[in-house]
Amino acid sequence: MIFKKIVIMDTEKTTLYLCKDSELFYMSICYLVMECPCITVKRFNSDCKNLQIFAQDPYPVILVVKYSWLQKNVGADISQFIMDIRGVTVLMYFDIDNFDLILPLFKQGVHGFFTEHITKEEFSYCIHELLQGRTFFSQDLVPLLLSDSKKSKAGSTQPIISQRESQILKLIIAGYTNKEIAAKLFLSARTVEGHRARLLQKFDVRNTAELVFEATRNQEVA
């Protein structure tokens, strides 16, 4: 997928919070958003003792963390940590060697994942998607999600989907909108919307984030 330059509008002003434990990571994120004046980057103490600063921020907050930091400061109870900071979107920088942990972390409430290969355009798109309440996986992770046979749940009953639904599901996981999917498959946006609704029903999920998780876990799109 080629990412068009997304302009974050004033209505999408947001604050990215990064812990103070890595100057290099901080500088890297600042570089990715340097052309997005509506995005502010702030830092917080890595001991997690002053997390009320998130609630005090006047704009939507995205917590950008490394998996190593989450593991060190939060431990195994990641889902509880995310509940404690309810309303804060969690975006994780991920080492691709730890790929097997992505789906468990996603299930615990992490909203998005990216690696060192992300570009400015893709990161801008990532922030835009998260602000819209959607999930995000950087493009180098998507093929791994689709091909990882180890994530299939033994003994689970997989929904039966059509070839067209399978095509649309792959594009949904890749981050395409209904309008973009319609253009690629020469369909109307309303038709794609109908297919998306039926996929949610077949997988018995409430939203796109849950659909991505269930579809990749059950290998419906492999």
mmCIF file of C-alpha atoms in Angstrom:
data_model
loop_
_atom_site.group_PDB
_atom_site.id
_atom_site.type_symbol
_atom_site.label_atom_id
_atom_site.label_comp_id
_atom_site.label_asym_id
_atom_site.label_seq_id
_atom_site.Cartn_x
_atom_site.Cartn_y
_atom_site.Cartn_z
ATOM 1 C CA MET A 1 0.000 0.000 0.000
ATOM 2 C CA ILE A 2 1.341 3.444 -0.936
ATOM 3 C CA PHE A 3 0.473 5.965 1.744
ATOM 4 C CA LYS A 4 -0.686 9.354 0.588
ATOM 5 C CA LYS A 5 0.345 12.280 2.740
ATOM 6 C CA ILE A 6 -2.286 12.650 5.443
ATOM 7 C CA VAL A 7 -2.765 16.173 6.790
ATOM 8 C CA ILE A 8 -3.768 16.037 10.442
ATOM 9 C CA MET A 9 -6.422 18.760 10.764
ATOM 10 C CA ASP A 10 -6.909 21.090 13.732
ATOM 11 C CA THR A 11 -9.849 18.933 14.774
ATOM 12 C CA GLU A 12 -7.414 16.026 15.098
ATOM 13 C CA LYS A 13 -4.889 17.706 17.396
ATOM 14 C CA THR A 14 -3.291 15.105 19.597
ATOM 15 C CA THR A 15 -0.476 14.627 22.082
ATOM 16 C CA LEU A 16 2.002 11.775 21.862
ATOM 17 C CA TYR A 17 3.501 10.818 25.216
ATOM 18 C CA LEU A 18 6.840 9.003 25.392
ATOM 19 C CA CYS A 19 8.699 7.839 28.472
ATOM 20 C CA LYS A 20 11.969 9.576 29.294
ATOM 21 C CA ASP A 21 14.147 6.461 29.231
ATOM 22 C CA SER A 22 15.355 6.723 25.617
ATOM 23 C CA GLU A 23 16.591 9.915 23.998
ATOM 24 C CA LEU A 24 17.077 8.162 20.644
ATOM 25 C CA PHE A 25 13.493 6.879 20.594
ATOM 26 C CA TYR A 26 12.209 10.356 21.463
ATOM 27 C CA MET A 27 14.213 11.956 18.655
ATOM 28 C CA SER A 28 13.022 9.308 16.183
ATOM 29 C CA ILE A 29 9.356 10.003 16.934
ATOM 30 C CA CYS A 30 9.940 13.762 16.738
ATOM 31 C CA TYR A 31 11.441 13.206 13.284
ATOM 32 C CA LEU A 32 8.400 11.209 12.136
ATOM 33 C CA VAL A 33 5.962 13.963 13.128
ATOM 34 C CA MET A 34 8.077 17.021 12.317
ATOM 35 C CA GLU A 35 5.780 17.898 9.390
ATOM 36 C CA CYS A 36 2.603 17.550 11.476
ATOM 37 C CA PRO A 37 2.126 20.781 13.468
ATOM 38 C CA CYS A 38 -1.055 19.476 15.090
ATOM 39 C CA ILE A 39 0.872 16.691 16.849
ATOM 40 C CA THR A 40 2.669 17.543 20.092
ATOM 41 C CA VAL A 41 5.278 15.213 21.588
ATOM 42 C CA LYS A 42 5.675 15.195 25.377
ATOM 43 C CA ARG A 43 7.583 13.027 27.814
ATOM 44 C CA PHE A 44 6.697 11.472 31.152
ATOM 45 C CA ASN A 45 8.620 9.739 33.928
ATOM 46 C CA SER A 46 9.128 6.056 33.216
ATOM 47 C CA ASP A 47 8.158 4.977 36.755
ATOM 48 C CA CYS A 48 4.422 5.322 35.888
ATOM 49 C CA LYS A 49 3.779 7.326 39.081
ATOM 50 C CA ASN A 50 2.271 10.383 37.428
ATOM 51 C CA LEU A 51 -0.100 8.997 34.832
ATOM 52 C CA GLN A 52 -2.821 11.536 35.711
ATOM 53 C CA ILE A 53 -1.027 13.882 33.310
ATOM 54 C CA PHE A 54 -2.785 11.988 30.508
ATOM 55 C CA ALA A 55 -6.222 12.909 31.867
ATOM 56 C CA GLN A 56 -5.171 16.537 32.245
ATOM 57 C CA ASP A 57 -4.182 16.908 28.610
ATOM 58 C CA PRO A 58 -6.785 18.894 26.622
ATOM 59 C CA TYR A 59 -6.271 16.795 23.473
ATOM 60 C CA PRO A 60 -6.607 13.083 22.683
ATOM 61 C CA VAL A 61 -3.597 11.228 24.069
ATOM 62 C CA ILE A 62 -1.613 8.495 22.334
ATOM 63 C CA LEU A 63 0.931 6.702 24.499
ATOM 64 C CA VAL A 64 3.839 5.585 22.297
ATOM 65 C CA VAL A 65 5.884 2.902 24.013
ATOM 66 C CA LYS A 66 8.426 0.216 23.283
ATOM 67 C CA TYR A 67 7.556 -3.353 24.200
ATOM 68 C CA SER A 68 10.666 -3.534 26.395
ATOM 69 C CA TRP A 69 9.427 -0.553 28.416
ATOM 70 C CA LEU A 70 5.967 -2.036 28.852
ATOM 71 C CA GLN A 71 7.471 -5.343 29.936
ATOM 72 C CA LYS A 72 9.803 -3.669 32.457
ATOM 73 C CA ASN A 73 7.390 -1.157 33.984
ATOM 74 C CA VAL A 74 4.036 -2.892 33.715
ATOM 75 C CA GLY A 75 4.880 -6.577 33.675
ATOM 76 C CA ALA A 76 2.297 -9.225 32.857
ATOM 77 C CA ASP A 77 -0.768 -7.180 33.814
ATOM 78 C CA ILE A 78 -0.853 -5.063 30.647
ATOM 79 C CA SER A 79 -4.629 -5.203 30.309
ATOM 80 C CA GLN A 80 -5.037 -3.732 33.805
ATOM 81 C CA PHE A 81 -2.572 -0.963 32.987
ATOM 82 C CA ILE A 82 -4.569 -0.085 29.875
ATOM 83 C CA MET A 83 -7.774 -0.056 31.925
ATOM 84 C CA ASP A 84 -6.109 2.286 34.428
ATOM 85 C CA ILE A 85 -5.376 4.770 31.644
ATOM 86 C CA ARG A 86 -8.809 4.380 30.029
ATOM 87 C CA GLY A 87 -9.254 6.825 27.161
ATOM 88 C CA VAL A 88 -5.571 6.730 26.225
ATOM 89 C CA THR A 89 -4.641 5.017 22.956
ATOM 90 C CA VAL A 90 -1.585 2.759 23.190
ATOM 91 C CA LEU A 91 0.742 2.561 20.182
ATOM 92 C CA MET A 92 3.666 0.163 20.461
ATOM 93 C CA TYR A 93 7.038 0.176 18.760
ATOM 94 C CA PHE A 94 7.798 -3.454 18.160
ATOM 95 C CA ASP A 95 10.880 -5.504 17.356
ATOM 96 C CA ILE A 96 9.803 -7.882 14.628
ATOM 97 C CA ASP A 97 11.649 -10.719 16.420
ATOM 98 C CA ASN A 98 8.899 -10.574 19.059
ATOM 99 C CA PHE A 99 6.173 -10.971 16.456
ATOM 100 C CA ASP A 100 4.511 -13.884 18.279
ATOM 101 C CA LEU A 101 3.500 -11.477 21.058
ATOM 102 C CA ILE A 102 1.557 -9.087 18.853
ATOM 103 C CA LEU A 103 -1.823 -10.812 18.909
ATOM 104 C CA PRO A 104 -1.782 -11.451 22.695
ATOM 105 C CA LEU A 105 -0.873 -7.794 23.270
ATOM 106 C CA PHE A 106 -3.579 -6.700 20.835
ATOM 107 C CA LYS A 107 -6.102 -8.775 22.753
ATOM 108 C CA GLN A 108 -4.992 -7.098 25.990
ATOM 109 C CA GLY A 109 -5.783 -3.685 24.558
ATOM 110 C CA VAL A 110 -2.788 -2.334 22.637
ATOM 111 C CA HIS A 111 -4.296 -0.382 19.739
ATOM 112 C CA GLY A 112 -1.469 -0.310 17.185
ATOM 113 C CA PHE A 113 1.966 -1.655 16.318
ATOM 114 C CA PHE A 114 4.829 -0.322 14.221
ATOM 115 C CA THR A 115 8.460 -1.190 13.562
ATOM 116 C CA GLU A 116 11.659 0.691 12.765
ATOM 117 C CA HIS A 117 10.811 0.579 9.043
ATOM 118 C CA ILE A 118 7.843 2.945 9.302
ATOM 119 C CA THR A 119 7.997 6.094 7.165
ATOM 120 C CA LYS A 120 6.735 9.599 7.913
ATOM 121 C CA GLU A 121 3.757 9.065 5.615
ATOM 122 C CA GLU A 122 2.804 5.759 7.186
ATOM 123 C CA PHE A 123 3.221 7.124 10.716
ATOM 124 C CA SER A 124 0.991 10.082 9.879
ATOM 125 C CA TYR A 125 -1.590 7.636 8.513
ATOM 126 C CA CYS A 126 -1.195 5.593 11.705
ATOM 127 C CA ILE A 127 -2.006 8.576 13.926
ATOM 128 C CA HIS A 128 -4.964 9.473 11.718
ATOM 129 C CA GLU A 129 -6.373 5.941 11.973
ATOM 130 C CA LEU A 130 -5.918 5.781 15.747
ATOM 131 C CA LEU A 131 -7.683 9.115 16.173
ATOM 132 C CA GLN A 132 -10.602 7.666 14.193
ATOM 133 C CA GLY A 133 -10.841 4.820 16.702
ATOM 134 C CA ARG A 134 -9.349 2.234 14.370
ATOM 135 C CA THR A 135 -6.483 -0.174 14.907
ATOM 136 C CA PHE A 136 -3.142 -0.043 13.090
ATOM 137 C CA PHE A 137 -0.455 -2.524 12.035
ATOM 138 C CA SER A 138 2.509 -1.208 10.051
ATOM 139 C CA GLN A 139 2.747 -2.703 6.580
ATOM 140 C CA ASP A 140 5.750 -4.928 7.277
ATOM 141 C CA LEU A 141 3.703 -6.694 9.970
ATOM 142 C CA VAL A 142 0.630 -7.392 7.829
ATOM 143 C CA PRO A 143 2.164 -10.215 5.713
ATOM 144 C CA LEU A 144 3.341 -11.909 8.896
ATOM 145 C CA LEU A 145 -0.120 -11.668 10.411
ATOM 146 C CA LEU A 146 -1.599 -13.258 7.315
ATOM 147 C CA SER A 147 0.904 -16.098 7.018
ATOM 148 C CA ASP A 148 1.509 -17.055 10.629
ATOM 149 C CA SER A 149 -0.087 -20.485 10.801
ATOM 150 C CA LYS A 150 0.863 -20.865 14.461
ATOM 151 C CA LYS A 151 -1.870 -18.414 15.400
ATOM 152 C CA SER A 152 -4.671 -20.727 14.347
ATOM 153 C CA LYS A 153 -6.799 -21.699 17.318
ATOM 154 C CA ALA A 154 -6.984 -25.492 17.556
ATOM 155 C CA GLY A 155 -10.481 -26.856 17.445
ATOM 156 C CA SER A 156 -12.150 -23.518 16.739
ATOM 157 C CA THR A 157 -15.083 -23.267 14.365
ATOM 158 C CA GLN A 158 -14.163 -20.937 11.557
ATOM 159 C CA PRO A 159 -16.853 -18.924 9.781
ATOM 160 C CA ILE A 160 -17.432 -19.659 6.116
ATOM 161 C CA ILE A 161 -16.775 -16.630 3.947
ATOM 162 C CA SER A 162 -16.999 -16.106 0.205
ATOM 163 C CA GLN A 163 -14.095 -15.387 -2.119
ATOM 164 C CA ARG A 164 -15.205 -11.747 -2.368
ATOM 165 C CA GLU A 165 -15.421 -11.451 1.414
ATOM 166 C CA SER A 166 -11.935 -12.919 1.672
ATOM 167 C CA GLN A 167 -10.616 -10.288 -0.755
ATOM 168 C CA ILE A 168 -12.235 -7.504 1.226
ATOM 169 C CA LEU A 169 -11.049 -8.938 4.541
ATOM 170 C CA LYS A 170 -7.427 -8.906 3.361
ATOM 171 C CA LEU A 171 -7.747 -5.247 2.394
ATOM 172 C CA ILE A 172 -9.397 -4.361 5.713
ATOM 173 C CA ILE A 173 -6.475 -5.915 7.588
ATOM 174 C CA ALA A 174 -4.079 -4.014 5.338
ATOM 175 C CA GLY A 175 -5.697 -0.764 6.493
ATOM 176 C CA TYR A 176 -7.774 0.219 3.459
ATOM 177 C CA THR A 177 -10.978 2.233 3.936
ATOM 178 C CA ASN A 178 -14.319 1.228 2.369
ATOM 179 C CA LYS A 179 -13.828 3.832 -0.357
ATOM 180 C CA GLU A 180 -10.299 2.605 -1.172
ATOM 181 C CA ILE A 181 -11.438 -1.040 -1.241
ATOM 182 C CA ALA A 182 -14.298 -0.112 -3.565
ATOM 183 C CA ALA A 183 -11.883 1.567 -5.970
ATOM 184 C CA LYS A 184 -9.491 -1.395 -5.992
ATOM 185 C CA LEU A 185 -12.210 -4.010 -6.550
ATOM 186 C CA PHE A 186 -14.419 -1.878 -8.833
ATOM 187 C CA LEU A 187 -17.331 -1.983 -6.407
ATOM 188 C CA SER A 188 -19.503 0.682 -4.848
ATOM 189 C CA ALA A 189 -18.618 1.900 -1.356
ATOM 190 C CA ARG A 190 -22.088 0.793 -0.216
ATOM 191 C CA THR A 191 -21.408 -2.764 -1.435
ATOM 192 C CA VAL A 192 -18.120 -2.866 0.469
ATOM 193 C CA GLU A 193 -19.863 -1.514 3.558
ATOM 194 C CA GLY A 194 -22.369 -4.360 3.292
ATOM 195 C CA HIS A 195 -19.605 -6.961 3.012
ATOM 196 C CA ARG A 196 -17.840 -5.445 6.039
ATOM 197 C CA ALA A 197 -21.060 -5.625 8.074
ATOM 198 C CA ARG A 198 -21.547 -9.293 7.137
ATOM 199 C CA LEU A 199 -17.939 -10.076 8.093
ATOM 200 C CA LEU A 200 -18.511 -8.523 11.517
ATOM 201 C CA GLN A 201 -21.627 -10.665 11.879
ATOM 202 C CA LYS A 202 -19.948 -13.884 10.721
ATOM 203 C CA PHE A 203 -17.001 -13.435 13.061
ATOM 204 C CA ASP A 204 -19.362 -12.345 15.863
ATOM 205 C CA VAL A 205 -17.361 -9.187 16.601
ATOM 206 C CA ARG A 206 -18.316 -5.574 17.250
ATOM 207 C CA ASN A 207 -15.744 -3.579 15.318
ATOM 208 C CA THR A 208 -12.860 -3.679 12.855
ATOM 209 C CA ALA A 209 -10.225 -4.097 15.565
ATOM 210 C CA GLU A 210 -11.866 -7.301 16.815
ATOM 211 C CA LEU A 211 -12.378 -8.474 13.230
ATOM 212 C CA VAL A 212 -8.651 -8.116 12.478
ATOM 213 C CA PHE A 213 -7.756 -10.065 15.604
ATOM 214 C CA GLU A 214 -10.197 -12.914 15.003
ATOM 215 C CA ALA A 215 -9.457 -13.204 11.279
ATOM 216 C CA THR A 216 -5.676 -13.368 11.724
ATOM 217 C CA ARG A 217 -5.953 -15.697 14.696
ATOM 218 C CA ASN A 218 -8.232 -18.094 12.831
ATOM 219 C CA GLN A 219 -6.266 -17.859 9.576
ATOM 220 C CA GLU A 220 -9.359 -17.001 7.509
ATOM 221 C CA VAL A 221 -7.221 -14.895 5.197
ATOM 222 C CA ALA A 222 -4.103 -17.030 4.972
#
